[in-house]
PDB file of C-alpha atoms in Angstrom:
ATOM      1  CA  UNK A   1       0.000   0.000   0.000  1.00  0.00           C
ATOM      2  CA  UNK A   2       2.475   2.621   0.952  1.00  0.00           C
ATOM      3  CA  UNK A   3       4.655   1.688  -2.919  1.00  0.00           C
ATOM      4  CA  UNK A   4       1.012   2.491  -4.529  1.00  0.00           C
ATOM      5  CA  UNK A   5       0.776   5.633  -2.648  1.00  0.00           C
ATOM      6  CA  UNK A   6       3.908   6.434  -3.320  1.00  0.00           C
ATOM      7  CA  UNK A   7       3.619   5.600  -6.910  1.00  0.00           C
ATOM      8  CA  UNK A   8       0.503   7.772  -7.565  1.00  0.00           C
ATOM      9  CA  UNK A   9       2.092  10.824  -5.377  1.00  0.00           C
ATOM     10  CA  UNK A  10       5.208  10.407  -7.890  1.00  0.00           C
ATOM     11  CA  UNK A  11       2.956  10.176 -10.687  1.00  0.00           C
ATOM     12  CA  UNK A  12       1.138  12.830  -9.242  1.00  0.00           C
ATOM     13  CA  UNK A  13       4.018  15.549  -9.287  1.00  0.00           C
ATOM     14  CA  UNK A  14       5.344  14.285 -12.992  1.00  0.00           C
ATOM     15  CA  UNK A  15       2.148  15.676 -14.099  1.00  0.00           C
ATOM     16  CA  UNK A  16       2.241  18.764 -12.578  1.00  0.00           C
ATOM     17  CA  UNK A  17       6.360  19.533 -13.734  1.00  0.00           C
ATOM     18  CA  UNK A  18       4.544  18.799 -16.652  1.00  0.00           C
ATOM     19  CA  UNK A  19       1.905  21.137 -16.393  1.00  0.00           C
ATOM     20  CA  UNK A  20       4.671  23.992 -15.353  1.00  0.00           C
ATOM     21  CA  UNK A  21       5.484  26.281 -18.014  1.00  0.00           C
ATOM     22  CA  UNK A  22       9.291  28.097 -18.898  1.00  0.00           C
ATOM     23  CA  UNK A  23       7.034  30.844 -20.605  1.00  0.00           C
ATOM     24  CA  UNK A  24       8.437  34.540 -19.219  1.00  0.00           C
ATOM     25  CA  UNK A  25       6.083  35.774 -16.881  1.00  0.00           C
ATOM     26  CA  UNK A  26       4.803  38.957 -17.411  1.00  0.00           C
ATOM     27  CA  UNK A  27       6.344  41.576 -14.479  1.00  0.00           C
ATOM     28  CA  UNK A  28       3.424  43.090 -12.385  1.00  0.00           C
ATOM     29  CA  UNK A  29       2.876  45.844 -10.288  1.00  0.00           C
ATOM     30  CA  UNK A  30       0.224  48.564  -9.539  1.00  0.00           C
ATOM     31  CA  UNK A  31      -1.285  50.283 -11.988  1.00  0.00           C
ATOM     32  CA  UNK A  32       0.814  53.342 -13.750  1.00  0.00           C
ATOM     33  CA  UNK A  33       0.233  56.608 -15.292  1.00  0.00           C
ATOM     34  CA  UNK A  34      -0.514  56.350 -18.959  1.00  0.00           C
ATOM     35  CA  UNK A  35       2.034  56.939 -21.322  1.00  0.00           C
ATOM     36  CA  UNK A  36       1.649  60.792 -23.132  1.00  0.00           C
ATOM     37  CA  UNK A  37       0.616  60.268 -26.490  1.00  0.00           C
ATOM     38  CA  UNK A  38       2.756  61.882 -29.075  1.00  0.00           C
ATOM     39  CA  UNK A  39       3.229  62.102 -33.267  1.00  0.00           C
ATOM     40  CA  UNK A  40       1.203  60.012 -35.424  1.00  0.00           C
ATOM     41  CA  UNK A  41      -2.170  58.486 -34.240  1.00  0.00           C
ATOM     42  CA  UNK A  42      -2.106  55.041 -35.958  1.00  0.00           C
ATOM     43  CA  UNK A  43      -5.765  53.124 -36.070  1.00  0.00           C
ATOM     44  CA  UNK A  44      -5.550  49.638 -34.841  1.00  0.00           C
ATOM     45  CA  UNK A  45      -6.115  46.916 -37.677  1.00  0.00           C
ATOM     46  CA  UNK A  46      -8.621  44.481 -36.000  1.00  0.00           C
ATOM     47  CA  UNK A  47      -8.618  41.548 -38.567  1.00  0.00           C
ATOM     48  CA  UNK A  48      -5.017  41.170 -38.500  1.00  0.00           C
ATOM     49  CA  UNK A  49      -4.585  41.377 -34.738  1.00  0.00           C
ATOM     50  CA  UNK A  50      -5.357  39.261 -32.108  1.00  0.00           C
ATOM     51  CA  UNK A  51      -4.756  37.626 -28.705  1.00  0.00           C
ATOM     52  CA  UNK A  52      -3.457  33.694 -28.392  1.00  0.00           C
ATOM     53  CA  UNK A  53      -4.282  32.420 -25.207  1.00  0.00           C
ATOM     54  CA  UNK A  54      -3.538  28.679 -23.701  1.00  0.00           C
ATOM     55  CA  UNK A  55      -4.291  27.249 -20.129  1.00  0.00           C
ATOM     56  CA  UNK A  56      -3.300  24.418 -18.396  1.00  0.00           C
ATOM     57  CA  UNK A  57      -4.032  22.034 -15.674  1.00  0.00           C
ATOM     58  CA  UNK A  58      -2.783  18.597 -14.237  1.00  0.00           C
ATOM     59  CA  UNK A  59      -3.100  16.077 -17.454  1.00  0.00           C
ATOM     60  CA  UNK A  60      -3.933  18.857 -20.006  1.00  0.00           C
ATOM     61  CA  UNK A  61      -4.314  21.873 -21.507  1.00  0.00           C
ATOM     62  CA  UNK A  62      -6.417  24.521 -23.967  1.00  0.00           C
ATOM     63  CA  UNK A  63      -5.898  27.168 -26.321  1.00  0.00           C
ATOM     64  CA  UNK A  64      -7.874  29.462 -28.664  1.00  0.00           C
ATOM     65  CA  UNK A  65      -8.087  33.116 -29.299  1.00  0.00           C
ATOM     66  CA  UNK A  66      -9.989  36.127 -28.237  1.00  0.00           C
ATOM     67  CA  UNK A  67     -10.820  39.612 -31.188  1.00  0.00           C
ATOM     68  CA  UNK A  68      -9.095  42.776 -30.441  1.00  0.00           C
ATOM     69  CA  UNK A  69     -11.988  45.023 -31.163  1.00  0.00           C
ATOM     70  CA  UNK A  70     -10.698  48.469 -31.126  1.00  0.00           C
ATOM     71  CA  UNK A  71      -7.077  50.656 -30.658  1.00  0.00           C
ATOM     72  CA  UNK A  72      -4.654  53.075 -31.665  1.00  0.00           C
ATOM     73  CA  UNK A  73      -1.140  53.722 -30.976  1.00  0.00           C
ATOM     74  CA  UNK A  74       1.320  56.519 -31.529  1.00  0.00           C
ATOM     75  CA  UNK A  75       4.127  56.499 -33.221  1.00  0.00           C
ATOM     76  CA  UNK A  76       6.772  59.064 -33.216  1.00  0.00           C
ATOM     77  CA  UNK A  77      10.703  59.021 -34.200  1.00  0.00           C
ATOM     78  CA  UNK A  78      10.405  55.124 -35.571  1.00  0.00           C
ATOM     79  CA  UNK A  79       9.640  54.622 -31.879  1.00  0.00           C
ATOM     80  CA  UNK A  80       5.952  53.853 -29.619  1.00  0.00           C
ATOM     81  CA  UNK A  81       5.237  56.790 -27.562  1.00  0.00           C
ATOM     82  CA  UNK A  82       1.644  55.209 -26.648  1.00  0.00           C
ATOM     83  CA  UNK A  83      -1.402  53.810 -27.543  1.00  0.00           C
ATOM     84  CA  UNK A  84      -3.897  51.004 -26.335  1.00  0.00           C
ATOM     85  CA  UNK A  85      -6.294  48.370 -27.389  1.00  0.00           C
ATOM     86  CA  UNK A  86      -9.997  46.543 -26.232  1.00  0.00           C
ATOM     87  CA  UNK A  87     -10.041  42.988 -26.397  1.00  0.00           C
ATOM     88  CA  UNK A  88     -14.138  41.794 -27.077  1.00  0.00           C
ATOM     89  CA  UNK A  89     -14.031  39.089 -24.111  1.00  0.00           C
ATOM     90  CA  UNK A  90     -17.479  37.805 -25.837  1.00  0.00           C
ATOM     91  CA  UNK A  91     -14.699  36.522 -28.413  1.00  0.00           C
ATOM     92  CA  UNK A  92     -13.338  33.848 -26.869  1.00  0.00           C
ATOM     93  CA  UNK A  93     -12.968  30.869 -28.850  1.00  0.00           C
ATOM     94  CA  UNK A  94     -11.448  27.533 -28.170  1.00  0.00           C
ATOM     95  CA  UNK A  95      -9.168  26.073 -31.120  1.00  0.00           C
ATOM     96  CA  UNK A  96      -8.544  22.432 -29.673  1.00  0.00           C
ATOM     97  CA  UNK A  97     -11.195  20.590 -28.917  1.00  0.00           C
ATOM     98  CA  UNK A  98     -13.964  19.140 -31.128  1.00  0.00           C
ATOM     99  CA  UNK A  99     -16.857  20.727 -32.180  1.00  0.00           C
ATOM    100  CA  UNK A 100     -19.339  19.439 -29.627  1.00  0.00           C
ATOM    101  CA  UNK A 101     -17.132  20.085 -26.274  1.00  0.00           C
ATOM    102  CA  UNK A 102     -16.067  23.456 -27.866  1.00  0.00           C
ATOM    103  CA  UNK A 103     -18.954  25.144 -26.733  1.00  0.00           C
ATOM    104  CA  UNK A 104     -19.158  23.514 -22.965  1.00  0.00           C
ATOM    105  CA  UNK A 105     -15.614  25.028 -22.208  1.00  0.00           C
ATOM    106  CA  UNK A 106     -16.151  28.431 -23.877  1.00  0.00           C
ATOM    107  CA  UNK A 107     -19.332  29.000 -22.010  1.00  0.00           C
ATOM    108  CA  UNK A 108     -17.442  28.073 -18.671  1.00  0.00           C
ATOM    109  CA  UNK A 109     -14.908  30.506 -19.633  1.00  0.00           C
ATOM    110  CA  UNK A 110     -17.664  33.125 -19.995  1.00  0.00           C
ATOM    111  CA  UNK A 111     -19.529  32.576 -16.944  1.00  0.00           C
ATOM    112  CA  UNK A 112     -18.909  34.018 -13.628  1.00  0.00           C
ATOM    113  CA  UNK A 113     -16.442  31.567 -12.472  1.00  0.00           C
ATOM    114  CA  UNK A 114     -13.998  32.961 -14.793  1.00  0.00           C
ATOM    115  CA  UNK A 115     -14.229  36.019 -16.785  1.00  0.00           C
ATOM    116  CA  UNK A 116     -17.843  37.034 -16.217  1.00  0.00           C
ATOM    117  CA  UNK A 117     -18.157  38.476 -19.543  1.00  0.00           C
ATOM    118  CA  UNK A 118     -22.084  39.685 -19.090  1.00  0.00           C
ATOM    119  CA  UNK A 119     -20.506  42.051 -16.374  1.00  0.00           C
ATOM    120  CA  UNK A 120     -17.089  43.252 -17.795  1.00  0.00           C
ATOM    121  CA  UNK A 121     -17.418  42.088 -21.918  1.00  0.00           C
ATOM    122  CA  UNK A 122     -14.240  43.760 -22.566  1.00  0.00           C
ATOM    123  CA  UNK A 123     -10.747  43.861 -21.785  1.00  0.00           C
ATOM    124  CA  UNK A 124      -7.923  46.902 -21.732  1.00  0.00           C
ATOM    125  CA  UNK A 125      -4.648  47.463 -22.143  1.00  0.00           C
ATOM    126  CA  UNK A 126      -2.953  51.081 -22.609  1.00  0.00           C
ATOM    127  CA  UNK A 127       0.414  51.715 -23.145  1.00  0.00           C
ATOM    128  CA  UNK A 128       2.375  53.489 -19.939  1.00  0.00           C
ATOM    129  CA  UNK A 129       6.260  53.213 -21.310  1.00  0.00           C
ATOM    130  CA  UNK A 130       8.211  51.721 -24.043  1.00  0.00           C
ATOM    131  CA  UNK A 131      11.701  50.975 -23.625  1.00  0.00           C
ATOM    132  CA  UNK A 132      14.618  49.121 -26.189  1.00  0.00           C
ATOM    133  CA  UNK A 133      15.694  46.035 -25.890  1.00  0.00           C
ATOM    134  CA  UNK A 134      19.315  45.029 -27.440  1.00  0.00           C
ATOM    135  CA  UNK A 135      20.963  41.731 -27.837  1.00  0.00           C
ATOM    136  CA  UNK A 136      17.303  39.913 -27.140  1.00  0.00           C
ATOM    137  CA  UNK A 137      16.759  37.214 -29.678  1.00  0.00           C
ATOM    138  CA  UNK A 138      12.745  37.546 -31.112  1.00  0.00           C
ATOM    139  CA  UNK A 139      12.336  41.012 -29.353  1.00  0.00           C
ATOM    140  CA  UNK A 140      13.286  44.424 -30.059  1.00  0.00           C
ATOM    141  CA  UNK A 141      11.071  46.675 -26.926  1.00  0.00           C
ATOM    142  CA  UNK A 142      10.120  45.947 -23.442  1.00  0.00           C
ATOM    143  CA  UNK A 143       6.181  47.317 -23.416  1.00  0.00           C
ATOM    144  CA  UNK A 144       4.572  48.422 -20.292  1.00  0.00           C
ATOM    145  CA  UNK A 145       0.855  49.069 -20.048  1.00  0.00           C
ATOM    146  CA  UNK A 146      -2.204  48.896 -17.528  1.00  0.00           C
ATOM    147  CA  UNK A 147      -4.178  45.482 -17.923  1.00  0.00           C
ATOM    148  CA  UNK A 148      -7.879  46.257 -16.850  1.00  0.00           C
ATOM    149  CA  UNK A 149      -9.493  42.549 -16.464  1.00  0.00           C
ATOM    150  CA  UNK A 150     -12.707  42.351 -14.952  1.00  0.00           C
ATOM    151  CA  UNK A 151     -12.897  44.600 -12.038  1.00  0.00           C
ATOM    152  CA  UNK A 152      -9.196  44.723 -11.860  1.00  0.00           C
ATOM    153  CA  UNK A 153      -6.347  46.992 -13.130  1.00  0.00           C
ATOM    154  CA  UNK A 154      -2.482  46.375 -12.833  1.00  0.00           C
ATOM    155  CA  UNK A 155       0.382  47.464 -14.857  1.00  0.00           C
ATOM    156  CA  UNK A 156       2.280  44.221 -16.565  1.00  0.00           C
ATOM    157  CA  UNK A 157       5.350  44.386 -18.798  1.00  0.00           C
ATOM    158  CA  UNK A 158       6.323  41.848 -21.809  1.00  0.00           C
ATOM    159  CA  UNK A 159       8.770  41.813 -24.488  1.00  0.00           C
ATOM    160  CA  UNK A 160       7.845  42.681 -28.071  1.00  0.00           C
ATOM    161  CA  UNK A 161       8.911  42.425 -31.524  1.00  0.00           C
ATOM    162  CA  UNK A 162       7.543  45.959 -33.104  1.00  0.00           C
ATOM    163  CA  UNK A 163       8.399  46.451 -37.094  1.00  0.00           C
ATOM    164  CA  UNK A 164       7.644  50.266 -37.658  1.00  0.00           C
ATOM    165  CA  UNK A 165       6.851  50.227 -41.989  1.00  0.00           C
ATOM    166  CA  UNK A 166       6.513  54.107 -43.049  1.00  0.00           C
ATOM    167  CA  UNK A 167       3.040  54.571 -41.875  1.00  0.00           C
ATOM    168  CA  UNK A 168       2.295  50.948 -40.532  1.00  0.00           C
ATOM    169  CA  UNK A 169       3.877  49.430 -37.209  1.00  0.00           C
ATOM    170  CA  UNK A 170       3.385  44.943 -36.380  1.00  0.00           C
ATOM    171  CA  UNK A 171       3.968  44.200 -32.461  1.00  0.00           C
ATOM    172  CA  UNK A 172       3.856  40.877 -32.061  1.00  0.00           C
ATOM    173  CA  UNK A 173       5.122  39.005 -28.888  1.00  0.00           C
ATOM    174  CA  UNK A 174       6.796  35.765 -27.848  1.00  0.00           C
ATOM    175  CA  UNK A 175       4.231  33.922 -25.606  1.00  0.00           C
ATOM    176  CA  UNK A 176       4.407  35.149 -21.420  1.00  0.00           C
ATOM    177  CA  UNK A 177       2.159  34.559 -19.293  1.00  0.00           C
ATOM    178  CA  UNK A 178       0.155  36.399 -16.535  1.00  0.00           C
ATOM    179  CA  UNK A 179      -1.192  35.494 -13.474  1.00  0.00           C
ATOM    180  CA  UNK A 180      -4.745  35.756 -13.751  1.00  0.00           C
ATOM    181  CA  UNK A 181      -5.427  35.072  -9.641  1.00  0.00           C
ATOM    182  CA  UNK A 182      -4.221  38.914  -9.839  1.00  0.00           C
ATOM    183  CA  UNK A 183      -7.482  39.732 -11.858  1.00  0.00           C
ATOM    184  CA  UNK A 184     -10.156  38.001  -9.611  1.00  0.00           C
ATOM    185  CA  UNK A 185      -9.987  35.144 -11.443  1.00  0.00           C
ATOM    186  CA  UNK A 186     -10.272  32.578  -8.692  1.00  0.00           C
ATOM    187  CA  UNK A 187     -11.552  28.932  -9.953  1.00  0.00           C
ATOM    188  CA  UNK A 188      -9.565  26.468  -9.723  1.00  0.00           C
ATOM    189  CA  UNK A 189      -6.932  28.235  -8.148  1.00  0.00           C
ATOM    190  CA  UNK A 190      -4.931  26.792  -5.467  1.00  0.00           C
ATOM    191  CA  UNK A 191      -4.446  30.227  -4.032  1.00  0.00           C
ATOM    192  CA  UNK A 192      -7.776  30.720  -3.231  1.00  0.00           C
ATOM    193  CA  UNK A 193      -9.018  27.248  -2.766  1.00  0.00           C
ATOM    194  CA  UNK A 194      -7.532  24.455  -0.083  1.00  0.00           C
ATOM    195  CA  UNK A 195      -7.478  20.497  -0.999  1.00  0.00           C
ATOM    196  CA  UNK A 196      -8.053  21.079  -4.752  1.00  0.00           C
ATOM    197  CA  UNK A 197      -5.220  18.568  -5.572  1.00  0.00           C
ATOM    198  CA  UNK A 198      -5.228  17.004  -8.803  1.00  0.00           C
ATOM    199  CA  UNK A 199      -8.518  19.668  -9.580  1.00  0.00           C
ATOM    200  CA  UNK A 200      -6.450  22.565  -9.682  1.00  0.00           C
ATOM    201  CA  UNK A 201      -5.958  25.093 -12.488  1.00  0.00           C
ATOM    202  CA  UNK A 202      -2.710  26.806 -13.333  1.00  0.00           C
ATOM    203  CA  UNK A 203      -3.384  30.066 -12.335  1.00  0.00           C
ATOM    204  CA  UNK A 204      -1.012  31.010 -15.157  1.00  0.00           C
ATOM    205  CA  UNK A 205      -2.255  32.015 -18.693  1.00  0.00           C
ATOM    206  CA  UNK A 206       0.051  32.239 -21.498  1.00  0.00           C
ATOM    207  CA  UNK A 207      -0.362  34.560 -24.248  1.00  0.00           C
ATOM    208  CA  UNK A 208       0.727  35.965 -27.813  1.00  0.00           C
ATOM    209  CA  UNK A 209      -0.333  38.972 -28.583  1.00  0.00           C
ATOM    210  CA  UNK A 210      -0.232  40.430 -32.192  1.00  0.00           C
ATOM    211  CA  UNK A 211      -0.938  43.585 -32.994  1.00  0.00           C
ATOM    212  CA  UNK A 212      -1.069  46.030 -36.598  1.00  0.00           C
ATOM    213  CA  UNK A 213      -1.696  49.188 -36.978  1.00  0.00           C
ATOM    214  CA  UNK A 214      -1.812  52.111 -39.715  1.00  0.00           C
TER     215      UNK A 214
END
């Protein structure tokens, strides 16, 4: 008995490693002053951006994508001097499963337990400073910006790729991930809920996020 329980304990914590991800973490801290936005007002191209998203528990995982609806940002001197974006959290689609369970995990996703999209049925992020990067393979800025996720605001920063194209500018970002316990998003979460075991949700979600502008 005690080489079973020891067996499914070991089993157990292979799982989770597995579950662990090396993806960046997004740094966060209180919410910051918006950047000043300066030179050219670019509009936000909505069909070719987007946000990647994939979570994970014990044995598993998900991905998909959710619209950017709306945006601008500012571009002055080849550089970002500001900007921000609305993600449509009514948008959320799942891109792994089959057809007939897509539509049971979306709807979880939706409902109060996570994102509560009836209540808040958009997301925000605005630019608050844009610094270079050099020597950092796949990314050329480090982008900070206020994250407003359901009744929550904090600032996070990521790394970026952005190609600036005459009067056209393409960030796009290697995945990170955020914490979303730091948004209210509590289910599943082993830092809100005791003896969840093998139940628990990563309270990590990693993301891509691509956006175009012009």
């Amino acid at each position: 008995m005690k080489f079973l329980n020891l067996l499914l304990f070991s089993s157990l914590f292979l799982l989770s490693i597995g579950c662990k991800s090396d993806v960046e973490k997004a740094k966060t801290g209180a919410a910051a002053k918006e950047a000043a936005v300066t030179g050219q007002t670019l509009t936000v191209n909505t069909a070719q951006s987007s946000v990647a998203w994939t979570g994970s528990k014990i044995g598993g995982s998900h991905n998909g994508t959710i619209n950017i609806s709306n945006g601008s940002l500012a571009v002055k001197g080849g550089e970002i001097t500001g900007g921000n974006f609305t993600i449509d959290m009514n948008s959320i689609v799942n891109a792994d499963l089959p057809a007939d369970k897509k539509a049971d995990l979306v709807g979880h996703l939706k409902n109060e337990d996570f994102f509560d999209v009836a209540k808040y049925p958009t997301a925000k992020f605005a630019i608050t400073n844009v610094t270079k990067l050099t020597n950092e393979p796949g990314a050329t800025h480090l982008i900070y910006g206020n994250l407003t996720l359901k009744d929550v605001t904090k600032e996070i920063g990521f790394k970026a790729k952005v190609d600036i194209n005459g009067n056209s500018v393409m960030v796009t970002t290697p995945q990170f991930a955020i914490d979303r316990a730091d948004f209210n998003v509590k289910y599943g979460s082993a830092k809100f809920f005791d003896n969840l075991k093998d139940k628990a949700i990563n309270d990590n979600i990693d993301l891509v996020v691509k956006v175009a502008a012009s």
